[in-house]
Coordinates of C-alpha atoms in Angstrom, one line a residue:
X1 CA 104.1 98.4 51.0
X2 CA 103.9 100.1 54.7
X3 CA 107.1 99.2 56.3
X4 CA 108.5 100.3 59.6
X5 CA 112.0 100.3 60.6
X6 CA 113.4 99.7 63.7
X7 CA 117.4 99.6 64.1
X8 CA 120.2 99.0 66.9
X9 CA 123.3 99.5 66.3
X10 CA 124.0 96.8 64.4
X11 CA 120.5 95.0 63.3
X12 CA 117.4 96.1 62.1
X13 CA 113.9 94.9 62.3
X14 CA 111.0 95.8 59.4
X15 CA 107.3 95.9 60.5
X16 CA 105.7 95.4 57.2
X17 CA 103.0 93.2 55.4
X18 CA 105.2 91.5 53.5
X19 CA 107.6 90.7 56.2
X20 CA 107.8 88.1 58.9
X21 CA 105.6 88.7 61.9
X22 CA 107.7 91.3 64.5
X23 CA 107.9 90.2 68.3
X24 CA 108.5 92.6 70.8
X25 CA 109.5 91.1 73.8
X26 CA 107.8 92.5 77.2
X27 CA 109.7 91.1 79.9
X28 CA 111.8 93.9 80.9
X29 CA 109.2 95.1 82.9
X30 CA 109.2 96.0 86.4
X31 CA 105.3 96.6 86.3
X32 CA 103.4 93.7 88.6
X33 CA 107.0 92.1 89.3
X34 CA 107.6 92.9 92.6
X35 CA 111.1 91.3 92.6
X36 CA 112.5 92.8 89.7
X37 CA 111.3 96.0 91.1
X38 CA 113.1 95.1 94.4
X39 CA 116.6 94.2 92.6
X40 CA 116.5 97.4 90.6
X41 CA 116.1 99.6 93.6
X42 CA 119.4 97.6 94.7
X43 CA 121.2 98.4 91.3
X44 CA 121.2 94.6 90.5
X45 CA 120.1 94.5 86.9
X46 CA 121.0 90.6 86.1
X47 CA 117.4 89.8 85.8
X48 CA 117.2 92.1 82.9
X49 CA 119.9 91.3 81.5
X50 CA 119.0 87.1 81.7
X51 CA 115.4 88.1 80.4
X52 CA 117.4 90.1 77.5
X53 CA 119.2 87.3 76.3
X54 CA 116.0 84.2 76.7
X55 CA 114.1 86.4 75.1
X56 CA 116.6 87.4 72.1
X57 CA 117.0 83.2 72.2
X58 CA 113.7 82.7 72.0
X59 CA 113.2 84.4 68.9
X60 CA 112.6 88.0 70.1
X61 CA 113.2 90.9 67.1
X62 CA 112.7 93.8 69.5
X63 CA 113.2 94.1 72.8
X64 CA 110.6 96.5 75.3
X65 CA 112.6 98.2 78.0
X66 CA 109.5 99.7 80.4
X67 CA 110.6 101.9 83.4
X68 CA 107.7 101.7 85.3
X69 CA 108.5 101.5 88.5
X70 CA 108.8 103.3 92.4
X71 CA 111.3 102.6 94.6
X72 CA 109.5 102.7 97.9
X73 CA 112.2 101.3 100.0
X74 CA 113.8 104.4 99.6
X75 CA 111.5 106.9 100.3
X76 CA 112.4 107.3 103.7
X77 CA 116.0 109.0 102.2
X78 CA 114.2 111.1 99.5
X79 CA 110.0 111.2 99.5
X80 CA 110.6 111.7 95.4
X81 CA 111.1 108.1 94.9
X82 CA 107.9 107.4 95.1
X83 CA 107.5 109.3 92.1
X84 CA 107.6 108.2 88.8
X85 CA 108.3 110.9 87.1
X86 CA 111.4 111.1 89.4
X87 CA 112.4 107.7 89.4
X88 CA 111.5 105.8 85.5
X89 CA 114.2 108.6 83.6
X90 CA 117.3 107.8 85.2
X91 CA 116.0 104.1 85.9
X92 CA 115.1 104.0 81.7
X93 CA 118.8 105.1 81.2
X94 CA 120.4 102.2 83.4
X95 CA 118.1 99.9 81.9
X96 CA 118.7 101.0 78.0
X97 CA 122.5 101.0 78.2
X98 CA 122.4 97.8 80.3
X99 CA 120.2 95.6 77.6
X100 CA 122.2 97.1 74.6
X101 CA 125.2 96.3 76.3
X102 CA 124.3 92.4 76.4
X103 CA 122.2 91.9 72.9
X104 CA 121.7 93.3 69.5
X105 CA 118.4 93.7 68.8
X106 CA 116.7 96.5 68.2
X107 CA 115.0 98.6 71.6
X108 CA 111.5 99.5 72.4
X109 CA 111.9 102.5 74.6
X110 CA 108.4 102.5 76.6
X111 CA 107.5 104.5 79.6
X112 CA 104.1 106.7 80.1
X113 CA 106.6 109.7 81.7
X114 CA 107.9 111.5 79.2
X115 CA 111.3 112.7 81.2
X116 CA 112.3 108.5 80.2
X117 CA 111.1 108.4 76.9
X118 CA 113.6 111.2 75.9
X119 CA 116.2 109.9 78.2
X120 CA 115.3 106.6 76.5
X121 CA 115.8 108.2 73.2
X122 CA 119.0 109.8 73.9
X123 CA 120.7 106.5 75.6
X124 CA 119.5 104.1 72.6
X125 CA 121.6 103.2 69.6
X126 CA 120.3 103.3 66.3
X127 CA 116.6 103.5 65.6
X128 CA 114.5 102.8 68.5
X129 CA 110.6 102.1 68.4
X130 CA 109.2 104.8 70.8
X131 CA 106.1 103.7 72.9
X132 CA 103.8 105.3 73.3
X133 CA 101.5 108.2 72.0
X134 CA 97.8 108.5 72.6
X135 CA 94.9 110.5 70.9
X136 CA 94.9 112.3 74.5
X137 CA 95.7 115.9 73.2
X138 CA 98.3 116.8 76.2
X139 CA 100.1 113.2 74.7
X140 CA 100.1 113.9 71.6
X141 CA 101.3 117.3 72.5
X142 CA 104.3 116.0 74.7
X143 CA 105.4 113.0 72.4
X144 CA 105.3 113.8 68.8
X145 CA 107.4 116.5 68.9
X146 CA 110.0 113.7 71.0
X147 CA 109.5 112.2 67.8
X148 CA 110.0 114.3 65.7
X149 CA 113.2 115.5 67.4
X150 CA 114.9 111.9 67.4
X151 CA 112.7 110.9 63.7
X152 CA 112.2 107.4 65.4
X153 CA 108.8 105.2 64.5
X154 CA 106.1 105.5 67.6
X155 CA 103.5 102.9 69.2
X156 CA 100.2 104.9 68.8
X157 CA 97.4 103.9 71.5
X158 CA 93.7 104.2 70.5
X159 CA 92.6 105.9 73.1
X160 CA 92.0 109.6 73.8
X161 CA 90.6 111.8 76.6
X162 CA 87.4 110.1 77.1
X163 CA 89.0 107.1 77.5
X164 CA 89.0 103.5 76.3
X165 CA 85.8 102.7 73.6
X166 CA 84.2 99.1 73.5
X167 CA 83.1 100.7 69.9
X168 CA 85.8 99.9 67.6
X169 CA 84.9 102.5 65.1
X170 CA 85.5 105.0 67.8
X171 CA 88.9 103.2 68.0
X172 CA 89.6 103.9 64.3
X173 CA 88.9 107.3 64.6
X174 CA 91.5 107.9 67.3
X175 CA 94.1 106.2 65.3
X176 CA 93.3 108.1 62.3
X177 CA 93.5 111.4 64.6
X178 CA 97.0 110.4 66.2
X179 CA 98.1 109.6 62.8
X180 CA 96.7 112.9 60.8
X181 CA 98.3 115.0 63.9
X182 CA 101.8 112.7 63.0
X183 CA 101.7 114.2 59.7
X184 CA 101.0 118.1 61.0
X185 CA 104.9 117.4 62.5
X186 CA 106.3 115.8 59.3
X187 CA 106.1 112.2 61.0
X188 CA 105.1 109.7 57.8
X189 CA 102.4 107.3 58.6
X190 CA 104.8 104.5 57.9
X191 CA 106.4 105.4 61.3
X192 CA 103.4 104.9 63.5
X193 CA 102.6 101.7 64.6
X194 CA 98.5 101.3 65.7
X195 CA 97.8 99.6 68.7
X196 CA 94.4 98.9 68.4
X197 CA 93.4 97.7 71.7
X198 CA 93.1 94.3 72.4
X199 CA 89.8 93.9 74.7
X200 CA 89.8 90.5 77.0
X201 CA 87.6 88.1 74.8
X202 CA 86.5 86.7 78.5
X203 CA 84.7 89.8 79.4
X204 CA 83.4 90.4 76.0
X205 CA 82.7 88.1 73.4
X206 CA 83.3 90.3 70.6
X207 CA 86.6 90.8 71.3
X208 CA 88.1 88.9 69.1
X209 CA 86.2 89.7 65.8
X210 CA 86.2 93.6 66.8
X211 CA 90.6 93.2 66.8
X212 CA 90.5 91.4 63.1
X213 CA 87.9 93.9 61.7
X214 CA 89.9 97.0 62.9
X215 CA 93.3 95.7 61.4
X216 CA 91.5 95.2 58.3
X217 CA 90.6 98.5 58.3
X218 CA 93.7 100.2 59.7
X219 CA 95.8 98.1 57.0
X220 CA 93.3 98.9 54.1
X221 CA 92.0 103.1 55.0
X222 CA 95.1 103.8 56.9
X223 CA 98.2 101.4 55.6
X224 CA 99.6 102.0 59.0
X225 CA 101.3 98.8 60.6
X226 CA 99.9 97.3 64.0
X227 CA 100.5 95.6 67.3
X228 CA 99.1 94.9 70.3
X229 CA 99.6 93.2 74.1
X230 CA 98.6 90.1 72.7
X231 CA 98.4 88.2 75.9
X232 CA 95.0 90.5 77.0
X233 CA 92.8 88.7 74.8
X234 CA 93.1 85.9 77.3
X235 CA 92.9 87.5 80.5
X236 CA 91.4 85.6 83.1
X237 CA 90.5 82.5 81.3
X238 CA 92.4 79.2 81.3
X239 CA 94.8 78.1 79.3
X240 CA 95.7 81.3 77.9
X241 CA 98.1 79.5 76.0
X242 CA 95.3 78.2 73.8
X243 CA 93.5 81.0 73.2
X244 CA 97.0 83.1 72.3
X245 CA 98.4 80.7 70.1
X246 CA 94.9 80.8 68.0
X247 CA 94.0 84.3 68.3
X248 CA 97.8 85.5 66.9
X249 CA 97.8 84.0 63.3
X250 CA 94.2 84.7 63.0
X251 CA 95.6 88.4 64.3
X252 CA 98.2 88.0 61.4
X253 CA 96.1 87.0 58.7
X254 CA 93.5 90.0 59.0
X255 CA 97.0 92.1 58.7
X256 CA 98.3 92.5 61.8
X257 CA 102.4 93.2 62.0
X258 CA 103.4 92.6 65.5
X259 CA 102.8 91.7 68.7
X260 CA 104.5 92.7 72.2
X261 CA 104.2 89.5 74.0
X262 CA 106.5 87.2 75.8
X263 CA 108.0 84.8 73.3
X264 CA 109.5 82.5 75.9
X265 CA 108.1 79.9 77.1
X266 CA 108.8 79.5 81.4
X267 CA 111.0 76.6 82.7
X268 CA 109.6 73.6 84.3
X269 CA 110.3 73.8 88.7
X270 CA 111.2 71.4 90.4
X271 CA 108.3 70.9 92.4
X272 CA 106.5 70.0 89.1
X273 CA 109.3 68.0 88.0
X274 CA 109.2 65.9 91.5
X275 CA 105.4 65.7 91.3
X276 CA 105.6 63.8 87.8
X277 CA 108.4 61.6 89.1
X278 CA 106.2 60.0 92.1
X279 CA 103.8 60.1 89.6
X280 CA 105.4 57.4 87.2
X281 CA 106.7 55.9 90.0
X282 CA 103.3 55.1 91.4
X283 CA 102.4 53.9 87.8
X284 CA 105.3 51.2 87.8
X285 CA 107.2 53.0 85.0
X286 CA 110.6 52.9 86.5
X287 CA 112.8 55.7 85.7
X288 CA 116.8 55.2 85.8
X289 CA 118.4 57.2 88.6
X290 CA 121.3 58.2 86.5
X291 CA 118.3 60.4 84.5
X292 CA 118.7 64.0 84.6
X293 CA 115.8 66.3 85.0
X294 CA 116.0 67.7 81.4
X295 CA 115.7 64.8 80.1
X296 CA 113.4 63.7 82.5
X297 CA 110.9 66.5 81.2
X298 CA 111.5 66.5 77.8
X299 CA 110.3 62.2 77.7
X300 CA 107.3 63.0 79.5
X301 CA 106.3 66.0 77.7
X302 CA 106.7 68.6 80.4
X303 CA 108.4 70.7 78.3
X304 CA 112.1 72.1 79.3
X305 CA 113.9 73.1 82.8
X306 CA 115.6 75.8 80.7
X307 CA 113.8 78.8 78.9
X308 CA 113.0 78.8 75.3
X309 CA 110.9 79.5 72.7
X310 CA 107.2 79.5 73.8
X311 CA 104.1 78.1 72.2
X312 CA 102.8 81.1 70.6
X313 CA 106.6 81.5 68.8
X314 CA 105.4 78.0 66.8
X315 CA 102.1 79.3 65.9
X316 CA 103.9 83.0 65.0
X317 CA 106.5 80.8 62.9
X318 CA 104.0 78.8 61.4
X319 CA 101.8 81.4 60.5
X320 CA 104.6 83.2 58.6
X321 CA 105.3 79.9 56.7
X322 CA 101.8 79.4 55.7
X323 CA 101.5 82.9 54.6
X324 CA 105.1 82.9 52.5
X325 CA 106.6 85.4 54.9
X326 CA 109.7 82.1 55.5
X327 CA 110.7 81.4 52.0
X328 CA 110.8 77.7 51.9
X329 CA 110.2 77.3 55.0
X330 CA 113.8 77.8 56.1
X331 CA 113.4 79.5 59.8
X332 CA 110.4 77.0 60.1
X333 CA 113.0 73.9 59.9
X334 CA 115.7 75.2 61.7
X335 CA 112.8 76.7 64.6
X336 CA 112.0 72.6 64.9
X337 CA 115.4 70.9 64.2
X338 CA 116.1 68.9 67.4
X339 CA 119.8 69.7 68.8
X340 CA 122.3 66.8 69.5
X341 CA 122.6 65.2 72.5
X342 CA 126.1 65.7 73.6
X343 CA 129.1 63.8 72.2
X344 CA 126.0 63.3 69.0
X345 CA 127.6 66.3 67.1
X346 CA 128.1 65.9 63.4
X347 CA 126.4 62.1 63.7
X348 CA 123.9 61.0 61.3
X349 CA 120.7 60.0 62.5
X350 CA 120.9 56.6 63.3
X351 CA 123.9 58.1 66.0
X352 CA 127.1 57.3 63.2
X353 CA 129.5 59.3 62.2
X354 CA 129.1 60.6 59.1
X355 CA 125.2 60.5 58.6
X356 CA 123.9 58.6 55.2
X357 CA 126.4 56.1 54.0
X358 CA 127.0 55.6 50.1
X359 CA 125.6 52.2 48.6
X360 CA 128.4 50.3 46.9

């Protein structure tokens, strides 16, 4: 079986058929976050490092690091800064050594400049996934021999120099390129990782079936693993949620190996939190002051004032159960198994010490 290895320092995660479902966590990711972007032009990398650990918490078995970012505020010092290719190596450093520093898990080094990919590369510990290479020939031409040179397992893109196809056999054939020129520089096809391209299934109603049909096909012709950004089959559409947490075990049952997504699921403000509270008010239920907002949430359903796993980590931990990826359902139990309440510890479950009592 097609197995991909990815390794930190200490840990190691397997992209494979016969292994668990692999989550790469995207939120390290200046790209669209204005205020991340903002703190790491100031050096202030605690964001990353808190999104490092929910995600990791959450159930995260690789962690992204993307550099993609311009530091325009200090442009007026040095015009380069408003150049990536100046700005995402050094910046892809920081960020590397600062993640690794805090968690275990393996690294995603993932930047479109290839000056941070190598730096990447050279900061990381262990066996990084690299991401990414394209079927564009200058790409392929910059970034296999990067690796090559550090013999780490690359994200290949299906797209080439005439762009994006809405034709998913054109897809194939890009991915069969990128992985045919892999194997000119000694790179095995088990260390390239097919991202098929995941088409919003809002602006075309194929999307979905096209996705399943070309994992089929990349699993069975190729035996290459796969990912994708799964939230872009709901782009635009409501309750993304929904459509995720369907779309990624049917995703995983047509042979799909992993998914860069974000597995947590977003704490509950307390605007929201206020909002309910006049709400039951209004409705007569009366809610003891000495209530705190945790639990407040967690009785109406809200979900949680503090990050954790997200919706599409059940359906992801389900899906491996139901397809024996979680012998006996072990990470299944413990994924649901509700934590004491404080001073609860070691009780049974009717809240005494000592749990089931012996019948004389």
């Amino acid at each position: 079986m097609t197995r991909t290895i990815v390794e930190s320092k200490t840990k190691t995660a397997i992209i494979g058929f016969d292994q668990p479902f692999c989550v790469i966590g995207e939120r390290i990711n200046p790209t669209g976050r204005k205020i991340l972007a903002e703190e790491l032009e100031r050096d202030d990398f605690s964001r990353v490092e808190a999104d490092a650990l929910a995600q990791v918490a959450a159930g995260a078995n690789i962690l992204d690091v993307n550099s993609g970012a311009v530091f325009s505020n200090k442009m007026a010092e040095d015009p380069r800064y408003a150049d990536n290719n100046f700005v995402e190596p050094m910046l892809m450093k920081a960020l590397v050594e600062r993640v690794q520093a805090i968690v275990d898990v393996p690294l995603c080094i993932d930047s479109s400049v290839p000056g941070a990919l190598e730096n990447g590369l050279a900061a990381a510990e262990g066996r990084p996934l690299l991401n990414s290479v394209t079927g564009e020939e200058e790409r392929l031409e910059l970034v296999l021999p990067l690796v090559k040179k550090y013999n780490v397992p690359v994200v290949a893109i299906s797209n080439d120099d005439t762009g994006i196809s809405e034709d998913p056999d054109v897809r194939f054939e890009v991915a069969k390129k990128i992985v045919q020129r892999a194997a000119d520089f000694g790179i095995p096809a088990h260390d390239i990782v097919v991202d098929p391209l995941v088409m919003p299934i809002g602006a075309m109603a194929t999307a979905g079936l096209q996705v399943f049909t070309l994992v089929r096909r990349l699993r069975d012709e190729l035996g290459v693993n796969t990912t994708c950004g799964a939230s872009n089959i709901s782009f635009g559409l409501p309750n993304r949620h929904g459509i995720n947490n369907a779309f990624l075990p049917m995703a995983m049952a047509a042979g799909m190996t992993s998914a860069i997504m974000n597995p947590v699921g977003l704490p509950i403000g307390a605007s929201k939190i206020a909002e309910k509270r006049a709400e039951a008010a209004a409705a007569g239920i009366i809610v003891p002051d000495e209530m705190d907002d945790e639990t407040f949430v967690q009785m109406f359903g809200l979900g949680s004032t503090l990050p954790r796993a997200g919706k599409e980590m059940e359906a992801i931990r389900a899906a491996n159960f139901l397809t024996d990826n979680d012998p006996h359902g072990t990470d299944w139990i413990r994924f649901n198994k509700v934590a004491p309440k404080a001073g609860q510890e070691g009780r049974g479950r009717d809240g005494r010490s000592g749990g089931r009592r012996r019948r004389g």
